[in-house]
Each structure stands twice: as C-alpha cells, then as structure tokens.
C-alpha cells in the first residue's frame, strides 16, 4: 500500500514530475540569490502543466502571482501589467498570446518585451508544445527562456500507480472477457465462380491476411498475459504516457469496480481531411481549445475561408470522432490526441 | 580456343527456335509487368506515407534496373545457355552495334544507370532539365518523365544530363525553397512592408521552417521603386505555386490596408525598357 503523502501526490497530475519540480526549485533558488533565468514549460494538452504551476504556487504561496490565459488574447491591453510586489510571475497557457496570421504576433512581442524588461521578476511560463515549437522556429522565442522544460511522459509502472492511486488495494477488478481464439494469420479463401460459356463452376483462390491477429502477434498480448497488464499496456499506448489522456481513457472504460478487456477500443481513427481541414486541426491541436470565431479570424487571413466551409470542416472532424465541442470551445478528443499528433507529424504540419 | 568459342556461340544462336524466342519474350513481358507492379505499389505506398514519400520513390528506379538486368541475364544464361565467355563475346557485338547506330539508345541507358547510381535527381524531385521544369514522375532506362506545373507529361531522354545542366530544387527532400518578389513604391514604409511580408510567410500553412530552413526577407533598392524578396521553404514541393500565391495574396491585402502601394506601372515598364 502507498504512504498517505505519496498517495496524495499521485492523485495529482504532477506524479512523476519530481525531476521537473527539482529544476524549477533550483531556478527559483538561483533567482533568490541574484541569477534570473526565465522558464518555459511545454507540454501537450492534459499533460499536467497547469497542475505543475499550482504546485509552484503551493511551494511559494507568498511570492507568487499567477496569470492564466484561457482564450486568445487579442490586444496588448489584455496582458495584465505586472505591478504587484511578488517576485515570481507564473503565466499559464502563453500560447494564447499569438495567432497564426499577419499581425497576430504583436501581443506576444509585447509580452516578450515585458518578460525581458522586468529585471526583478522571475517569469515561469507554460506553452502548448506545438505552439512553442512553431514559435521557436518562426520567432526564436527560446532565447527569452533559457530554461526549457518538456513535461516527461509517464512509464508503464508510474502510469499504473497513478491510475490506481485513488483506489484501495484490490478495489478494482480486472476481467479478461475477450475470447482468445487460435486465429490464423494467413488463410486461403476459395471463391466458386460460375463460368459463363461452359456454365461450369471454377474456384478462385485468394489469400486473406488477418491484420488484427498479425498485430496481436507482433505487438500485443501474450496468451498468458493478465487482464490488468493488457489494460495498462493499452492505456499507455493510447495515451503515450500523458496522465490526463490516460485518466480520460480509464474513466471511459471503467464500470466501477470492474474494468474489462472487452472495453478496449483499439481502433485507431483513420483521419481523412483536405488541405484546409488539416490546417484547422493543427490550429485546434496547437491551441488546446479554441472558439469557432477565433478559428475564423485566423483562417480568414490564412485561407480566405467562409463560414459555411469552416462549419463543414468542423462537422467532418466531429464525424471522424477526432474533436469535441465543449460550450463554444473545440478541442481534440483526449483519446484521439496522439492519433492526431501522429497524423499531423506525418504531414509535417507540426514540427 | 577463341575460334571454338565463336563457333559454339554461333551454333547456340542457330539452335534458337520459336519456343526459345517465345520464352524470352515471355520473360521480357514478365519483367516489364513486374517492374510496373513494383513501381505502382511503391508509388501507392509512398503517397500514403507522406513523410517517407521521396525515400520510397528513390527505390523504384533501382528495383527497375535490377529486374531488367536479371531478366536479361536469365534470358542469356538460361534460355540461350550462354557461358561467361559467350557473354563477353556478346558484349563485344553490342559495342559494335553502339558504334554503328544504336549510340543514342545506349547513351540513354548509360545515362539512366548514372542517374540511378549517382542520384543526379530522384523520383519526386522538382528539376529543371533543358527547357523543361517539373516533378520527376519516373526514371526509366531510356528517358525521364516529368510532370510540368501545367500538368503536361514530358519525356526527356536521359542523355540530356551529359549535355544540359540539371537543377534540382529539393534534391531528395520533401521541402524546397520558393522565392518571390514583391515591388512597392519608393516612398513606402519598408520596415512595415518587410514585417508584413515576413509574417505572411511564417503564417502560411504551406511553410516549413527549421534551423537549416530559415525564412529570409531581403530589400532591394531600385531607382524608382523598391523590391522585397522572400525566401522560404514550402513544406511539400507540390505546393510551390499555391505557397507563392498564398503569400502574395495575403501580403497585398495587408499592404493595401496599411497604405503600401505597388509602383506605378509606367515606372516598371520604363525601367524594364532601359
């Protein structure tokens, strides 16, 4: 059984971020002794970067001011001026300070100017990793933040501990209810065909490949593997070690107190989008969540797009089960996050 | 010794019957069909895997050369039952044939092998060869096929590499540099113009930026107007023209909003005439 303190920490998304927290602590103590180095923390959505900032606030409750950007900041006046006496400034979701359009970098430039001009303050910022990669290549923003921390992915053991941290030992029952059949990978299929002229029957033979069995043989379950191991392996694969995504998948599969192997949804979404659709998907991924109006604002400059086309693209993406709408915000479905990342990496829209 | 080899060689050819010829023809047809299938499958696969498109396409000419060479070797060695010394003798005859009239054909084949081995250009590259410009669709043993921007299929003989300069825009990479010029009035705010053009480039959905693929904006001063040159890499070379068009459209939309105008038409034409 885990110790109470350890358990408390596991419940939070910062589980497994000890090294990251240590680097931030060192930067803060360096700052207190007169050496100021700004920090950029990068991660994908759901990876726990906001939780990490909360932890920093908890570590220095009287020295920290936290600013959270929750949607795109359109003009410089919306950047909160840093006037209070707190020496450590935390800026969460800094990717909302730019838009990928002409004139869309003015707010970010103003913010960066503020970051370098406030000599007596330490700025700790968080960014969507794909926005950061884009801005770093297009505007070289890495120069403003000498310490760059990418939130690490969880391993198999950590993921298991993290997901089970809320429960007592043996509280969750893992059940393997998938029928394991001795499936053949290659099968010869005989197709009888009636020949037109002689009216006789002839057989056509074709080779059928069972791709699921082939994949299982190479990558997955051994016959004697436990249900628990199968489930955690699949969660780790689908979430790529992202705790937020893993939690979403876990919650979806769990029928408390039972989790079954038959709940595993192994179908990887096949994304099929046109050129503008891909760019819209990139915008949604790189912003985390974004309003339709904000998308339209960027796309009108970038693709000369109209309202009907953007509605069609969003509908298409919802149909392909890759995005979801929450209130007026669109975001990538957690369980499809890494499928989307891989798709956009493959066509090099994310770098 | 040599005389007896020649006699056997001639005897071998005298014994060639219709069946041998048909068998040879069947092997050639099979080689062609196999080469086509391999090329089709690899092209299909490469189009599915965008990232490794050019890498997969590079293999196609190699495999074709391999298949054709094996087919020829098989016909000569197994069907015609020629020994090594016979093959040497045959190559001598081929040499004579080249001298007498098939020079161009063999020059094309030799150039085809050189293109494949030296990778002068590869399938998927954007090249300029002679007066033609386009994407290399196929490198055959005799000719290279290009798809021009106007979607024309051009067959250029491989031996052009011996006589013409060949420029490859991407040499095996998916991205390639695209540059474009924009002309503005002499009294324009050039700092603003350069900022707008730079932002138009870096926000384009077709752009690719990396430490080795930077975006460069240059200003040139002319007597009666100024010109801006943008140099950037298009993510997929097939989007070269849409990339240019996208940047030009958005730049001019913003220029007009900010009061930046193109030079008067007569100035450009006057300068052009001079």
mmCIF file of C-alpha atoms in Angstrom, chain A residues 99-106 109 133-134 137-140 274-279 299-304 342 345-349 351, chain B residues 48-52 173-175 195-196 198-200 202-211 234-236 246 249-251 253-254 257-258:
data_model
loop_
_atom_site.group_PDB
_atom_site.id
_atom_site.type_symbol
_atom_site.label_atom_id
_atom_site.label_comp_id
_atom_site.label_asym_id
_atom_site.label_seq_id
_atom_site.Cartn_x
_atom_site.Cartn_y
_atom_site.Cartn_z
ATOM 1 C CA UNK A 99 -2.475 33.964 -33.664
ATOM 2 C CA UNK A 100 -1.055 32.426 -36.817
ATOM 3 C CA UNK A 101 -1.936 35.358 -39.057
ATOM 4 C CA UNK A 102 -0.414 38.636 -40.234
ATOM 5 C CA UNK A 103 -0.382 40.967 -37.228
ATOM 6 C CA UNK A 104 -1.045 38.029 -34.908
ATOM 7 C CA UNK A 105 2.293 38.304 -33.090
ATOM 8 C CA UNK A 106 2.007 41.851 -31.721
ATOM 9 C CA UNK A 109 6.034 40.538 -28.853
ATOM 10 C CA UNK A 133 7.863 24.525 -31.496
ATOM 11 C CA UNK A 134 6.270 26.727 -34.144
ATOM 12 C CA UNK A 137 11.308 28.203 -35.228
ATOM 13 C CA UNK A 138 9.415 31.206 -36.591
ATOM 14 C CA UNK A 139 10.340 33.780 -33.936
ATOM 15 C CA UNK A 140 13.171 32.205 -31.964
ATOM 16 C CA UNK A 274 -8.434 18.169 -47.052
ATOM 17 C CA UNK A 275 -5.715 20.800 -47.010
ATOM 18 C CA UNK A 276 -7.761 23.421 -45.107
ATOM 19 C CA UNK A 277 -9.150 20.771 -42.750
ATOM 20 C CA UNK A 278 -5.634 19.718 -41.803
ATOM 21 C CA UNK A 279 -4.748 23.309 -41.000
ATOM 22 C CA UNK A 299 -8.434 31.275 -41.248
ATOM 23 C CA UNK A 300 -9.883 34.315 -42.999
ATOM 24 C CA UNK A 301 -6.351 35.594 -43.235
ATOM 25 C CA UNK A 302 -4.746 32.329 -43.969
ATOM 26 C CA UNK A 303 -7.106 30.543 -46.339
ATOM 27 C CA UNK A 304 -9.802 33.061 -47.276
ATOM 28 C CA UNK A 342 0.979 11.388 -35.348
ATOM 29 C CA UNK A 345 3.574 14.943 -37.704
ATOM 30 C CA UNK A 346 3.346 12.657 -40.694
ATOM 31 C CA UNK A 347 2.253 15.506 -42.958
ATOM 32 C CA UNK A 348 4.698 17.816 -41.149
ATOM 33 C CA UNK A 349 2.136 20.374 -40.044
ATOM 34 C CA UNK A 351 7.309 20.211 -36.267
ATOM 35 C CA UNK B 48 0.177 7.029 -48.256
ATOM 36 C CA UNK B 49 3.253 7.683 -46.175
ATOM 37 C CA UNK B 50 3.758 11.367 -46.874
ATOM 38 C CA UNK B 51 6.802 11.630 -44.659
ATOM 39 C CA UNK B 52 8.819 8.960 -46.446
ATOM 40 C CA UNK B 173 13.871 16.441 -49.539
ATOM 41 C CA UNK B 174 10.128 16.948 -49.289
ATOM 42 C CA UNK B 175 10.556 20.668 -48.801
ATOM 43 C CA UNK B 195 7.375 42.898 -41.287
ATOM 44 C CA UNK B 196 4.132 42.189 -43.155
ATOM 45 C CA UNK B 198 7.741 38.113 -43.096
ATOM 46 C CA UNK B 199 4.526 37.463 -41.170
ATOM 47 C CA UNK B 200 2.754 36.449 -44.374
ATOM 48 C CA UNK B 202 5.737 32.444 -41.414
ATOM 49 C CA UNK B 203 1.957 32.178 -41.019
ATOM 50 C CA UNK B 204 1.405 30.420 -44.331
ATOM 51 C CA UNK B 205 0.019 26.931 -43.845
ATOM 52 C CA UNK B 206 2.416 25.694 -46.542
ATOM 53 C CA UNK B 207 5.641 26.923 -44.933
ATOM 54 C CA UNK B 208 8.327 24.730 -43.406
ATOM 55 C CA UNK B 209 10.825 26.325 -41.022
ATOM 56 C CA UNK B 210 13.785 24.715 -39.277
ATOM 57 C CA UNK B 211 17.250 25.882 -38.201
ATOM 58 C CA UNK B 234 7.481 25.115 -48.892
ATOM 59 C CA UNK B 235 6.557 22.067 -46.777
ATOM 60 C CA UNK B 236 5.619 19.931 -49.784
ATOM 61 C CA UNK B 246 -0.979 32.428 -50.673
ATOM 62 C CA UNK B 249 -2.458 37.455 -51.756
ATOM 63 C CA UNK B 250 -2.210 37.970 -48.024
ATOM 64 C CA UNK B 251 0.726 40.364 -48.297
ATOM 65 C CA UNK B 253 -4.335 42.533 -48.765
ATOM 66 C CA UNK B 254 -2.382 43.834 -45.773
ATOM 67 C CA UNK B 257 -4.841 48.227 -45.640
ATOM 68 C CA UNK B 258 -1.623 49.850 -44.437
#
